[in-house]
XYZ file of C-alpha atoms in Angstrom:
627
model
C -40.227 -118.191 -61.577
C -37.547 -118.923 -58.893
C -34.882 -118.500 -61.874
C -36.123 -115.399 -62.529
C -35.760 -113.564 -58.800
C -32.816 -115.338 -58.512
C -31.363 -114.172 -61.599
C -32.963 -110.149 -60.548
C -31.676 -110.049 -57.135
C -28.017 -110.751 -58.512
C -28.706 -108.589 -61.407
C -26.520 -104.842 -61.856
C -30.237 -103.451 -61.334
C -31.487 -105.046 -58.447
C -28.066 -103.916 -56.101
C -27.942 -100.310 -57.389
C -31.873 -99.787 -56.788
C -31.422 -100.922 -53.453
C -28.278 -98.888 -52.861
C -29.470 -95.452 -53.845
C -33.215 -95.990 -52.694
C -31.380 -96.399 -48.884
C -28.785 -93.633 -50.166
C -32.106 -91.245 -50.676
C -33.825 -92.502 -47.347
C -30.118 -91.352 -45.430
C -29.584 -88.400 -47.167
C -33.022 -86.720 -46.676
C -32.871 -87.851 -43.131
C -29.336 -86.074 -42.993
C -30.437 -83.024 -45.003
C -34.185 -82.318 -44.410
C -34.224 -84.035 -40.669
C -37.381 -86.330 -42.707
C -37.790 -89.971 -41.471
C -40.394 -90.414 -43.739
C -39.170 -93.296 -45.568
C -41.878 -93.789 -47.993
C -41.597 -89.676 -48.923
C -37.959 -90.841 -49.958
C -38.933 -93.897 -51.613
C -42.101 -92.640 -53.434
C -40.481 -88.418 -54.150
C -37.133 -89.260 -54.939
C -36.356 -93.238 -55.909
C -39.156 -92.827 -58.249
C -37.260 -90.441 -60.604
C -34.077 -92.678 -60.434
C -35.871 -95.748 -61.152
C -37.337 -94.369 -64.554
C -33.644 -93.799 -65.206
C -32.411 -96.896 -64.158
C -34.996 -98.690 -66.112
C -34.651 -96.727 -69.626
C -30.779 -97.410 -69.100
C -32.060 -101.360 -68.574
C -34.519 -101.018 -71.846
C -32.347 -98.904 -74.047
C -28.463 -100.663 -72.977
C -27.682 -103.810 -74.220
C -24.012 -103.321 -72.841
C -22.195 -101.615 -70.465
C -24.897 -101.060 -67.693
C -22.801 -101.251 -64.688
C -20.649 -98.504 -65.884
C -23.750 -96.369 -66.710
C -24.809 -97.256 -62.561
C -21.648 -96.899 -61.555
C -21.307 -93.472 -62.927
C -25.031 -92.231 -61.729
C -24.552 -93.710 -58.796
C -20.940 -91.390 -58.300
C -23.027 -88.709 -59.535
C -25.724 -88.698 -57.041
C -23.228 -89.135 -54.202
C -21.006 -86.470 -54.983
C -24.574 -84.357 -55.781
C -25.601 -85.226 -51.787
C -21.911 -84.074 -50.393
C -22.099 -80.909 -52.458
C -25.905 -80.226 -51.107
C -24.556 -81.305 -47.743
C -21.857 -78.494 -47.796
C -23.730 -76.156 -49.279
C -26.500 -76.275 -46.936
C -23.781 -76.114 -43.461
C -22.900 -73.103 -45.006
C -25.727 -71.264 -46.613
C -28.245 -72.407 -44.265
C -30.546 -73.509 -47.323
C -30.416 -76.517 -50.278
C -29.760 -74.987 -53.109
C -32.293 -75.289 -56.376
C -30.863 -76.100 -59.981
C -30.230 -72.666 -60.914
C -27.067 -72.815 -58.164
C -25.711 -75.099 -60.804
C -25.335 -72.208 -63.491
C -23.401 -70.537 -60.826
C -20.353 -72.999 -60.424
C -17.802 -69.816 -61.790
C -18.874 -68.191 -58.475
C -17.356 -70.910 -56.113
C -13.939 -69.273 -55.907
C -15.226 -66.923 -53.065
C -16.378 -70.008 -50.816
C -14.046 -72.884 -52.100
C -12.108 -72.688 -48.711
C -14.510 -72.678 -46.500
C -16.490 -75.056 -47.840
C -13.575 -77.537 -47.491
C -13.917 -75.980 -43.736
C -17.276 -77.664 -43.808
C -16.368 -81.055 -45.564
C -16.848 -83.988 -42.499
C -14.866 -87.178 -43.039
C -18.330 -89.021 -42.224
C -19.924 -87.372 -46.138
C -17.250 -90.078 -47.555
C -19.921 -93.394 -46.225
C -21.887 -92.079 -48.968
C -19.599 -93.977 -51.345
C -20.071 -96.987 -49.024
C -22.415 -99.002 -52.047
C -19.591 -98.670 -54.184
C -17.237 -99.829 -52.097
C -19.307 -102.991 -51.226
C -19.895 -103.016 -54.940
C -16.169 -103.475 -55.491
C -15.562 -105.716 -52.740
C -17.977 -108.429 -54.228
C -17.209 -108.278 -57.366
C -13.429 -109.072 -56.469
C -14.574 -111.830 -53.675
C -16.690 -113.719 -56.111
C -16.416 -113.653 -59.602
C -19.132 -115.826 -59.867
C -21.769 -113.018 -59.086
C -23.395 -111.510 -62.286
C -21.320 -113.684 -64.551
C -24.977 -115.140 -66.469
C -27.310 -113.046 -64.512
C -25.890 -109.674 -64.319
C -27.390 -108.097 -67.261
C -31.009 -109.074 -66.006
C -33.058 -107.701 -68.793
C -37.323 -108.184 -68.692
C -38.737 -106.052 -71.457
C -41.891 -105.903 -69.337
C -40.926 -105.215 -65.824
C -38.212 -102.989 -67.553
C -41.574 -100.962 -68.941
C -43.925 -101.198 -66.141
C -41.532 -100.238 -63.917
C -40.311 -97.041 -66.521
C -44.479 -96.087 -66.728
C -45.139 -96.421 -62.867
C -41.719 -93.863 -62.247
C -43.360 -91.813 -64.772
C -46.833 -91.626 -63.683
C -45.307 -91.088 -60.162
C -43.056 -88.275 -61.320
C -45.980 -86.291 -63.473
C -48.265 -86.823 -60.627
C -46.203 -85.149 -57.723
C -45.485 -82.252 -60.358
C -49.029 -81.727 -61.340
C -49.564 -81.761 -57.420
C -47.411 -79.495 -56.685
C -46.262 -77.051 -59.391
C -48.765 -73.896 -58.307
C -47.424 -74.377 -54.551
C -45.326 -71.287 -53.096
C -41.994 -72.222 -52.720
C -41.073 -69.897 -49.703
C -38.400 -72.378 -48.157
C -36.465 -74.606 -50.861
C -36.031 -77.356 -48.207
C -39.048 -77.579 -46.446
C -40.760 -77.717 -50.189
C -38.417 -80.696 -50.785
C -39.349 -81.926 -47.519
C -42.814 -82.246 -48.577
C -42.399 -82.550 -52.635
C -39.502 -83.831 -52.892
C -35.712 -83.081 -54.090
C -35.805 -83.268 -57.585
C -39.614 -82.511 -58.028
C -38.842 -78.888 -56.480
C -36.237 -78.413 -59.238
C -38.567 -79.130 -61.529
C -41.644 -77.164 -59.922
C -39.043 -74.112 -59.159
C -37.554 -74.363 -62.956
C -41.634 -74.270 -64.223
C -42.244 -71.517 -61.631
C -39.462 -69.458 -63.060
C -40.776 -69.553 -66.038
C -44.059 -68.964 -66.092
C -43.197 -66.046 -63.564
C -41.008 -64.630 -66.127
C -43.888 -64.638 -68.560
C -46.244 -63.113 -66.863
C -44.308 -60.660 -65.239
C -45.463 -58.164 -67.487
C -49.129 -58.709 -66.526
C -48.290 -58.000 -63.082
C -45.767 -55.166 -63.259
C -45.850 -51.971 -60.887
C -47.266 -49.877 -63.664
C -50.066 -52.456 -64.275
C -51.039 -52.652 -60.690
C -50.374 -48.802 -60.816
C -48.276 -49.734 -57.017
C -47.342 -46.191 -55.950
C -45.025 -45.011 -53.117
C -47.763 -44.544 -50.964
C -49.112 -47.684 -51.113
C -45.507 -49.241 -50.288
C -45.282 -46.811 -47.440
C -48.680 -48.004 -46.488
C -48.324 -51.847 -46.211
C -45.244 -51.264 -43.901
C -47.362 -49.395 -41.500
C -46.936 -45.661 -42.022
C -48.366 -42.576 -43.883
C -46.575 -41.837 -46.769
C -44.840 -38.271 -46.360
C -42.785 -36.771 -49.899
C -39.199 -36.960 -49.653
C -38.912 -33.213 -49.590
C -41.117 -32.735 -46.383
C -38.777 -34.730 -44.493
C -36.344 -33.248 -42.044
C -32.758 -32.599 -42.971
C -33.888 -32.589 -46.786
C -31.174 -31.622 -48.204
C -28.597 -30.556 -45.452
C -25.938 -32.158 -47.614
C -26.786 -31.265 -50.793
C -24.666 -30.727 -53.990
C -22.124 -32.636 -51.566
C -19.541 -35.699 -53.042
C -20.758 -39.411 -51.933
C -18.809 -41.885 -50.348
C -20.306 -45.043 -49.652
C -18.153 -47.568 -48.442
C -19.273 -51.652 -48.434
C -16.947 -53.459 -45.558
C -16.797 -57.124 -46.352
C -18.381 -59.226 -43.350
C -18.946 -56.436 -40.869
C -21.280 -56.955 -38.358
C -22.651 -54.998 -35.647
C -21.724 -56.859 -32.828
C -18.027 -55.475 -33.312
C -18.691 -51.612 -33.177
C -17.562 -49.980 -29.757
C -16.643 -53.903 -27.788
C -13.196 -54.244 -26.757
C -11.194 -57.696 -26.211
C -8.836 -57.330 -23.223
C -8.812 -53.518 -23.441
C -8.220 -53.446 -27.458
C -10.757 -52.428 -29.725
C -11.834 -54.138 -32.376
C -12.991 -50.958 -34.050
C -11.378 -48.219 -32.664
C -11.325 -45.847 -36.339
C -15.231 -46.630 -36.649
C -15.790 -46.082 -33.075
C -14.365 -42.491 -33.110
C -15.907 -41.622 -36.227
C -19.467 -42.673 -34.815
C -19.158 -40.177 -32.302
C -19.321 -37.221 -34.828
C -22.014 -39.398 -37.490
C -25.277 -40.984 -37.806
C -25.263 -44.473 -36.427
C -28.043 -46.819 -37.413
C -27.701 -49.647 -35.168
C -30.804 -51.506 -35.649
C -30.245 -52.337 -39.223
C -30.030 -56.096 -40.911
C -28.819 -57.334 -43.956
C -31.811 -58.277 -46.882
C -29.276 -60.191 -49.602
C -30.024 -62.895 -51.563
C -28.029 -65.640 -53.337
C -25.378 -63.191 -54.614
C -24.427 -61.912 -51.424
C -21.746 -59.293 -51.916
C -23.365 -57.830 -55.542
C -26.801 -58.706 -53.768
C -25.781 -56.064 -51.269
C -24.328 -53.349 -53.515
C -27.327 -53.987 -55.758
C -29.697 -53.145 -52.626
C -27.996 -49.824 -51.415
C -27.898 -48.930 -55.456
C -31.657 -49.734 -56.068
C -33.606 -49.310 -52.639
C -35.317 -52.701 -54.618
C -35.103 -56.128 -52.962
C -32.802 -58.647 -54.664
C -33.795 -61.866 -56.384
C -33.730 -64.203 -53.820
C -32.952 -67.817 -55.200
C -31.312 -66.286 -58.004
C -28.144 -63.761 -57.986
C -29.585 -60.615 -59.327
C -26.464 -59.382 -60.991
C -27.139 -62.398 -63.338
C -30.426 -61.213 -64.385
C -29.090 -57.639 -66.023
C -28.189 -58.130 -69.216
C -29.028 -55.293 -71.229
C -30.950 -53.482 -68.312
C -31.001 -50.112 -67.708
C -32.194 -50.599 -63.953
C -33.667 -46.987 -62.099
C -31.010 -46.553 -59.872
C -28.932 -44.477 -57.528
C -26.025 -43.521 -60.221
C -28.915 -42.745 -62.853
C -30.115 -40.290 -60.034
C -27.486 -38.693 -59.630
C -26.294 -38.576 -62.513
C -29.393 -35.954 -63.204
C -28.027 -33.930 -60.698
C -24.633 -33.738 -61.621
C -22.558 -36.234 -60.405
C -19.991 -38.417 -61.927
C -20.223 -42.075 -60.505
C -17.777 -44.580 -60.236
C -17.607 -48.342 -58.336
C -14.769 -49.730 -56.687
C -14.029 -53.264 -55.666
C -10.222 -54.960 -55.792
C -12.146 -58.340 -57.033
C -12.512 -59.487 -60.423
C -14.847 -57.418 -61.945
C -16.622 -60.253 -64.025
C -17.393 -61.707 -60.568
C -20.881 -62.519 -59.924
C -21.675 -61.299 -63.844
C -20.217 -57.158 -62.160
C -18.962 -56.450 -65.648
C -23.078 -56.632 -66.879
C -24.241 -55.188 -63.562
C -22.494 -51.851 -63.021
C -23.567 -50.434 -66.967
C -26.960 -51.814 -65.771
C -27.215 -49.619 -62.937
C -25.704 -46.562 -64.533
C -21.895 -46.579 -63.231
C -20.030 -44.357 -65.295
C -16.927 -46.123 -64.399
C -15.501 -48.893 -62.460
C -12.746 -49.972 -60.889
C -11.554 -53.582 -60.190
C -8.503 -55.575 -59.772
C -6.894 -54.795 -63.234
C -6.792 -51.462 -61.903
C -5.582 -52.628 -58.043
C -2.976 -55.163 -59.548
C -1.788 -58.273 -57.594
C 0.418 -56.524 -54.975
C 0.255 -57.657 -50.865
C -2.560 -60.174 -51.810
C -4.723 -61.800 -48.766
C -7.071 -64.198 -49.974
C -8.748 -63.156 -53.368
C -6.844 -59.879 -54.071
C -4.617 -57.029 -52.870
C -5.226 -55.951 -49.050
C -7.858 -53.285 -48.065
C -4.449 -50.928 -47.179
C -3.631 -51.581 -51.495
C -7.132 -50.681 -52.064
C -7.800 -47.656 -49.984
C -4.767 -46.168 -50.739
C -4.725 -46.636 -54.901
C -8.707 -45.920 -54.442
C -8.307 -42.363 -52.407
C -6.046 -41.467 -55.310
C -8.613 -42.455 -57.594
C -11.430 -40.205 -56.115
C -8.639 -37.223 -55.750
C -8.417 -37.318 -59.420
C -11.739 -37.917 -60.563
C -12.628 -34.694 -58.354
C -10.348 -32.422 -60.258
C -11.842 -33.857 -63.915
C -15.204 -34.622 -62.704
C -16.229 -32.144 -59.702
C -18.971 -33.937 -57.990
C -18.588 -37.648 -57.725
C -20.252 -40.764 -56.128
C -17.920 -43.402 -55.278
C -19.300 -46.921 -53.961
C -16.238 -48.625 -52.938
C -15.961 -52.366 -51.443
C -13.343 -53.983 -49.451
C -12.168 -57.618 -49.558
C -9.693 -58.774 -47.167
C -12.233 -59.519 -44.497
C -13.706 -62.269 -46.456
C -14.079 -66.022 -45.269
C -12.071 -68.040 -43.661
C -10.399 -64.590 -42.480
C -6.950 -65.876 -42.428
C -4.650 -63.087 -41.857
C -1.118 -62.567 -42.230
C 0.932 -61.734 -39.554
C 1.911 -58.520 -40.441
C -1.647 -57.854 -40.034
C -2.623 -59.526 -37.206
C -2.957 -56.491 -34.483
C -5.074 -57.945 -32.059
C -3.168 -59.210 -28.754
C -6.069 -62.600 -28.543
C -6.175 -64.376 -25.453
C -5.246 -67.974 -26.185
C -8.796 -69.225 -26.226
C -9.374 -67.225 -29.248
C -6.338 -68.648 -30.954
C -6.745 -70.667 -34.313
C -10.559 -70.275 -33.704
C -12.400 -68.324 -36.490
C -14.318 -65.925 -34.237
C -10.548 -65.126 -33.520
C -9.394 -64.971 -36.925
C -12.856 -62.256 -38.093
C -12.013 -60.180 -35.503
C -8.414 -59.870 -36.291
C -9.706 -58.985 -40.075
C -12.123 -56.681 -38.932
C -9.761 -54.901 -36.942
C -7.275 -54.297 -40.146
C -10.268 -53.505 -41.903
C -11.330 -50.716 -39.427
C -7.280 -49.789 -39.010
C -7.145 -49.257 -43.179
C -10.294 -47.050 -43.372
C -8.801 -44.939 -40.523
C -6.133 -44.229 -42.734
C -8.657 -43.869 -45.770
C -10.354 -41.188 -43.316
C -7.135 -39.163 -42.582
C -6.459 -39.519 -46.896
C -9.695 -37.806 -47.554
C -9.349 -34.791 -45.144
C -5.460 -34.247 -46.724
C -6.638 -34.291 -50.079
C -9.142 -31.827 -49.480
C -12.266 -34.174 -50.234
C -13.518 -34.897 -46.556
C -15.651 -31.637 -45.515
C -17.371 -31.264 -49.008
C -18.476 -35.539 -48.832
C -21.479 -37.173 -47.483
C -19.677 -40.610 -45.896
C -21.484 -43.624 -45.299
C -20.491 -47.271 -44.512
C -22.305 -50.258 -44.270
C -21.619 -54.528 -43.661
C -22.718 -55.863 -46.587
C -23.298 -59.597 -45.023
C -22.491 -61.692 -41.953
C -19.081 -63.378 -41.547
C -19.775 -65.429 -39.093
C -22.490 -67.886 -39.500
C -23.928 -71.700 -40.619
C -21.931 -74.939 -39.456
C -18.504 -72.880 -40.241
C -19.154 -71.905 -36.379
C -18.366 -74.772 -33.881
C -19.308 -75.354 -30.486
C -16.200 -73.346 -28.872
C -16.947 -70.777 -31.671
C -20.509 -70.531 -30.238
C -19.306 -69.970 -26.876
C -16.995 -67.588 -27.382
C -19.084 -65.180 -29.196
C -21.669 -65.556 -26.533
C -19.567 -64.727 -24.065
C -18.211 -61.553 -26.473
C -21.468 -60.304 -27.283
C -22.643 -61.020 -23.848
C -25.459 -63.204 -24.595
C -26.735 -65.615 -27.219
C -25.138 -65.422 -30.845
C -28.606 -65.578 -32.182
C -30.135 -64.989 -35.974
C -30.855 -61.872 -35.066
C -27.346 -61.026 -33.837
C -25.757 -62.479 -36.854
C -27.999 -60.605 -39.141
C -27.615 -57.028 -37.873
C -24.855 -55.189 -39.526
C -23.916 -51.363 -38.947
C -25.151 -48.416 -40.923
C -23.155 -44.793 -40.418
C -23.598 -41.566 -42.185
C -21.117 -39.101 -41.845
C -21.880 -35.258 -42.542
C -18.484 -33.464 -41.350
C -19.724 -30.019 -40.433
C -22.948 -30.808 -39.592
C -21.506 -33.112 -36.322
C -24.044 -31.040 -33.477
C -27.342 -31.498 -35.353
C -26.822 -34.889 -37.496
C -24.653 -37.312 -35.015
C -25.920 -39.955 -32.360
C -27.537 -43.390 -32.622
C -30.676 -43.789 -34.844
C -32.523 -47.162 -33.633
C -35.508 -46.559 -36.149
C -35.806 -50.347 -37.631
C -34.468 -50.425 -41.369
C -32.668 -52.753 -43.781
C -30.158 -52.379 -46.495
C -32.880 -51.509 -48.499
C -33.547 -48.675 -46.893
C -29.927 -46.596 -47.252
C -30.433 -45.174 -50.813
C -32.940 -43.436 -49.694
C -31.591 -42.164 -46.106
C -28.525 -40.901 -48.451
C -30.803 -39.489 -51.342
C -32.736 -37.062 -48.281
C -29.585 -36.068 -47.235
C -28.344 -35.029 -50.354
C -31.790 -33.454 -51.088
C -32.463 -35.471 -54.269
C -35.850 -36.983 -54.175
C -36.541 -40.420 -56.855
C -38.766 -39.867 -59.485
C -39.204 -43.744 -59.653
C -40.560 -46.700 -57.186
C -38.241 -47.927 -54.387
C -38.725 -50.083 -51.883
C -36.967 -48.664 -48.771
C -37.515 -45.391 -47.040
C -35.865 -42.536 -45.570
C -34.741 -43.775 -41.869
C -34.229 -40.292 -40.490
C -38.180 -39.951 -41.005
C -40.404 -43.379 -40.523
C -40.374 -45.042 -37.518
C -42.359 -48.221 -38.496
C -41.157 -50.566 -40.935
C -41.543 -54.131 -42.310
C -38.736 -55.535 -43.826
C -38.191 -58.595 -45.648
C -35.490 -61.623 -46.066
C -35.767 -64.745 -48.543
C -32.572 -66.332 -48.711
C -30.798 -67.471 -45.521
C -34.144 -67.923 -43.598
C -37.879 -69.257 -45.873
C -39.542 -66.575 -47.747
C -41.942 -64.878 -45.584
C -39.604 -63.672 -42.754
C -39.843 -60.129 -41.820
C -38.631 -57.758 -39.064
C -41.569 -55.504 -37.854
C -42.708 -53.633 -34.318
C -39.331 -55.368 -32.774
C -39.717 -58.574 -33.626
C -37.843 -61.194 -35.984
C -40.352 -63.676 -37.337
C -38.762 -66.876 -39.153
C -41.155 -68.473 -41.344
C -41.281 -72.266 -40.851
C -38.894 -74.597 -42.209
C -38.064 -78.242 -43.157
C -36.577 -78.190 -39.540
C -38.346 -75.674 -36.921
C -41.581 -74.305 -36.828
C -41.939 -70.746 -37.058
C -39.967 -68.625 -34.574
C -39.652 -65.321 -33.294
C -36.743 -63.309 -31.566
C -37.403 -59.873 -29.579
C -34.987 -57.310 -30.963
C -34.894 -55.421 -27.811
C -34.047 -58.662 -25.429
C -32.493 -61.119 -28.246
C -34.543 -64.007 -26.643
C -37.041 -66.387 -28.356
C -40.721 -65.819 -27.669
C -42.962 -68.173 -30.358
C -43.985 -69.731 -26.573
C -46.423 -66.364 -25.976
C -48.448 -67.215 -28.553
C -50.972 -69.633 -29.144
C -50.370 -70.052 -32.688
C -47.876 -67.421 -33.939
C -48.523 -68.247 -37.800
C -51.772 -67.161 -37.245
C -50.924 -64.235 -35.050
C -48.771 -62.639 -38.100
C -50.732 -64.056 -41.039
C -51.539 -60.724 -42.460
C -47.665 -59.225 -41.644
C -46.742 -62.211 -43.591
C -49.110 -61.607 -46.811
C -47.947 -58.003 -46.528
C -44.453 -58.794 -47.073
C -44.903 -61.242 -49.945
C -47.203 -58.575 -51.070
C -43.870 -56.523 -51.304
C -41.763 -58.996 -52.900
C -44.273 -59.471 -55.543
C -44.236 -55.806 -56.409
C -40.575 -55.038 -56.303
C -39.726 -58.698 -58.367
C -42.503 -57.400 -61.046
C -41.112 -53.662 -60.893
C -37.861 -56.033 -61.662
C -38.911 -57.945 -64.674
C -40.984 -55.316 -66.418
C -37.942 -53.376 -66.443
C -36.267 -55.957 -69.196
């Protein structure tokens, strides 16, 4: 008997179970904030320790390599999680792992977010290495510890373990990734959100708008108002038979528009074109996984994106209801600019989906004056403007959604395009580097302004432009980062700040009656509809937003940077609970925290909470029945 624990605790198995069960314990500690240790002995090890014993059962040689390379695998697993989550704010689930083509737009920055200290997670194998050199004495006889019957208790006890947590846990909601694999654990939420998938896919069909028969009234409804038709709405169609313009500015945020940084400012195009437009300050961004497409799908569709998954992915073969097919019944000739490439985030499947008669991408742009992941906004506005100048003489009446690029993460700027004067604290810092993008961005759609009105194509255009995410945000931001935008914005960077991005409509001729700020709550989902009013064109299918010039109350939902279950509504942010904080709330008007005033505020918005997963469910149903 003494042989035989002698010969397991020198044994291959005995030091890598013991390495990656403390490995787990760390690593949810580091990623969930969990001190549980029997969650990560009993969710996690449990899974590895079938593995490890099948490998033991099944190998007769060559184990340690097989341990060495799982063990590698799970490490460099952990760093990637690690990174993802300082940047993202969330863990992500297995279908992230489809999505490795997409890393190109993030690969810098996530090296911006790579910390020496992620390396000690290779400490086992270092050790490992260490004693094997110092005595070759250890595993010489013993290594390959083999007991056919702890080998298969140990095999049906992982198994039992693993079936039981699923069986447990597979009808829960997922409506925060890490706080489910807080309480489930890691690998049994990829498994529960894989099944979930699934079966949601199946059954879509049985829960579809038309089933339900979901109407626009009874969205309108469960965000708080009476439902009103389109056409009773004021300024219904002020701008119709008018071109559209919609430009997406990469990374905008509202925090920019009309502040100055030792006299300059950082918007000074936008800020003179507000004067004469529609400006929608109180807006935030709704996107999901996808991000950029997430946002072009959302002012396209008025229908909230995927969440977890990246919409755009999801399209093959879909002819989605959207704001090209609506036009398109009305006359228009529609077109899609962006200077990336244009099979990026699955585009080349997405834009025929939503009924883009043409698009334009970097083929078209070409490689010259390239920042970061294609030519500069000045290349793109300037080959774009003669785009639209000669699609109105073949086409007449045109929509045009185009997207800019340069101010994309990390925002590194060339000189030459550097035209902020920074005060020396800003230097080198990235709050100082986005706000010397966003200034070229805002100087290269002042010239894009000027190019419409020469060409002729400015007084007969609706223009509207919109962020389509935050830039700054997650661990990118350090302490002096922090400070410095607090002391920009004048108070604390909060969610809320870093969520709100700006929304302008621009009616040239119409200046006296449609002009000034609009503080009516809305999201991104909302602007295909404000537009559509405009224009005069009301939808003859469901959508998800409404018309911003009309409703005053709203509830609006997010599901990817913050759980499933956060909404905006009556001035207030509400962040559903996650593996970190409990739930939270931020006053829109003051920007200060106030869960404190309420005795229990999951119970004080329980029903605004049901309402907007109520929402969710009809809009991803309205999705899937449309396959």
């Amino acid at each position: 008997m003494k042989d035989s624990i002698t010969r397991l605790i020198k044994s291959y198995f005995f030091y890598f179970s013991i390495m990656i069960a403390l490995k787990f314990i760390i690593f949810r500690y580091v990623l969930l904030y969990d001190t549980n240790i029997f969650r990560g002995i009993w969710f996690e090890f449990m899974v590895v320790l079938t593995l490890i014993a099948a490998f033991e059962l099944v190998l007769k040689k060559g184990k340690v390599y097989v341990y060495i390379v799982l063990d590698v695998i799970l490490t460099l697993l952990f760093i990637s999680m690690l990174v993802y989550e300082r940047y993202f704010g969330t863990i992500p689930t297995y279908y992230d792992l489809t999505q490795l083509n997409q890393v190109g737009s993030v690969n810098e920055s996530a090296m911006m977010l790579f910390r020496p200290t992620d390396l000690l997670f290779f400490a086992d194998l270092v050790l490992f290495a260490i004693l094997t050199v110092w005595t070759r004495k250890w595993g010489r006889k013993t290594r390959n510890y083999t007991s056919n019957v702890w080998m298969g208790s140990l095999l049906v006890i992982g198994l039992i373990a693993s079936i039981v947590n699923f069986q447990m846990s597979k009808s829960d909601p997922m409506l925060d990734s890490a706080l489910f694999a807080k309480e489930n654990g890691l690998f049994n939420s990829q498994f529960v959100q894989f099944y979930q998938d699934r079966a949601n896919s199946e059954t879509a069909l049985a829960f579809s708008g038309a089933d339900q028969n979901v109407t626009q009234e009874m969205i309108e409804e469960t965000k708080g108002n009476d439902y009103v038709p389109m056409s009773e709405h004021n300024h219904f169609g002020v701008a119709e038979d008018r071109n559209l313009i919609v430009i997406q500015v990469e990374s905008l945020q509202n925090f920019v528009i009309g502040k100055s940084l030792n006299g300059q400012e950082i918007t000074p195009n936008i800020n003179k074109w507000i004067k004469d437009s529609m400006y929608f300050s109180n807006l935030y961004q709704q996107i999901g996984s996808a991000n950029t497409a997430d946002a072009e799908y959302l002012m396209n569709t008025s229908l909230y994106p995927l969440g977890n998954k990246a919409t755009s992915e999801e399209m093959t073969d879909m002819k989605i209801p959207s704001l090209p097919r609506i036009l398109d019944q009305n006359g228009y000739h529609s077109v899609t600019m962006h200077a990336d490439e244009v099979e990026y985030w699955n585009r080349d499947v997405m834009y025929p989906a939503l009924g883009f008669d043409d698009y334009y991408a970097k083929e078209f742009y070409g490689e010259k004056d390239t920042v970061g992941f294609g030519p500069s906004d000045g290349v793109f506005f300037e080959r774009s403007l003669a785009a639209l100048d000669n699609i109105a003489d073949k086409e007449g009446k045109f929509y045009a959604h185009a997207l800019t690029l340069t101010s994309h993460t990390p925002f590194e700027m060339p000189e030459d395009k550097e035209g902020l004067d920074l005060p020396e604290e800003y230097e080198g810092t990235l709050t100082g580097n986005y706000l010397q993008s966003v200034h070229y961005a805002d100087q290269e759609l002042g010239k894009f302004f000027q190019g419409l009105k020469d060409k002729g194509l400015w007084e007969n255009s609706v223009i509207a432009m919109y962020g389509d995410h935050s830039g700054l945000h997650g661990k990118l931001l350090t302490s002096k980062d922090q400070d410095l935008l607090d002391d920009f914005i004048g108070g604390r960077y909060s969610l809320a700040k870093r969520f709100n991005i700006p929304f302008v409509i621009g009616v040239p001729g119409e200046e006296e009656e449609l002009s000034g700020e609009v503080d009516h709550l809305g999201g991104q989902i909302d602007m295909m509809p404000t537009v559509l009013n405009l224009l005069g064109v009301e939808p003859d299918t469901i959508y998800f937003g409404h018309d911003l010039l009309h409703y005053e109350n709203n509830l609006l939902g997010m599901r990817y940077y913050v759980p499933t279950s956060s909404f905006f509504k009556n001035g207030r942010f509400y962040i559903a609970e996650n593996s970190r904080f409990a739930p939270r709330i931020i006053d829109l008007e003051t920007n200060e925290r106030i869960e404190n005033q309420y005795d229990d505020p999951k119970a004080s918005f329980a029903k605004e909470q049901q309402d907007i997963l109520q929402l969710l469910e009809w809009s991803d149903a309205y999705f899937e029945s449309l396959k």
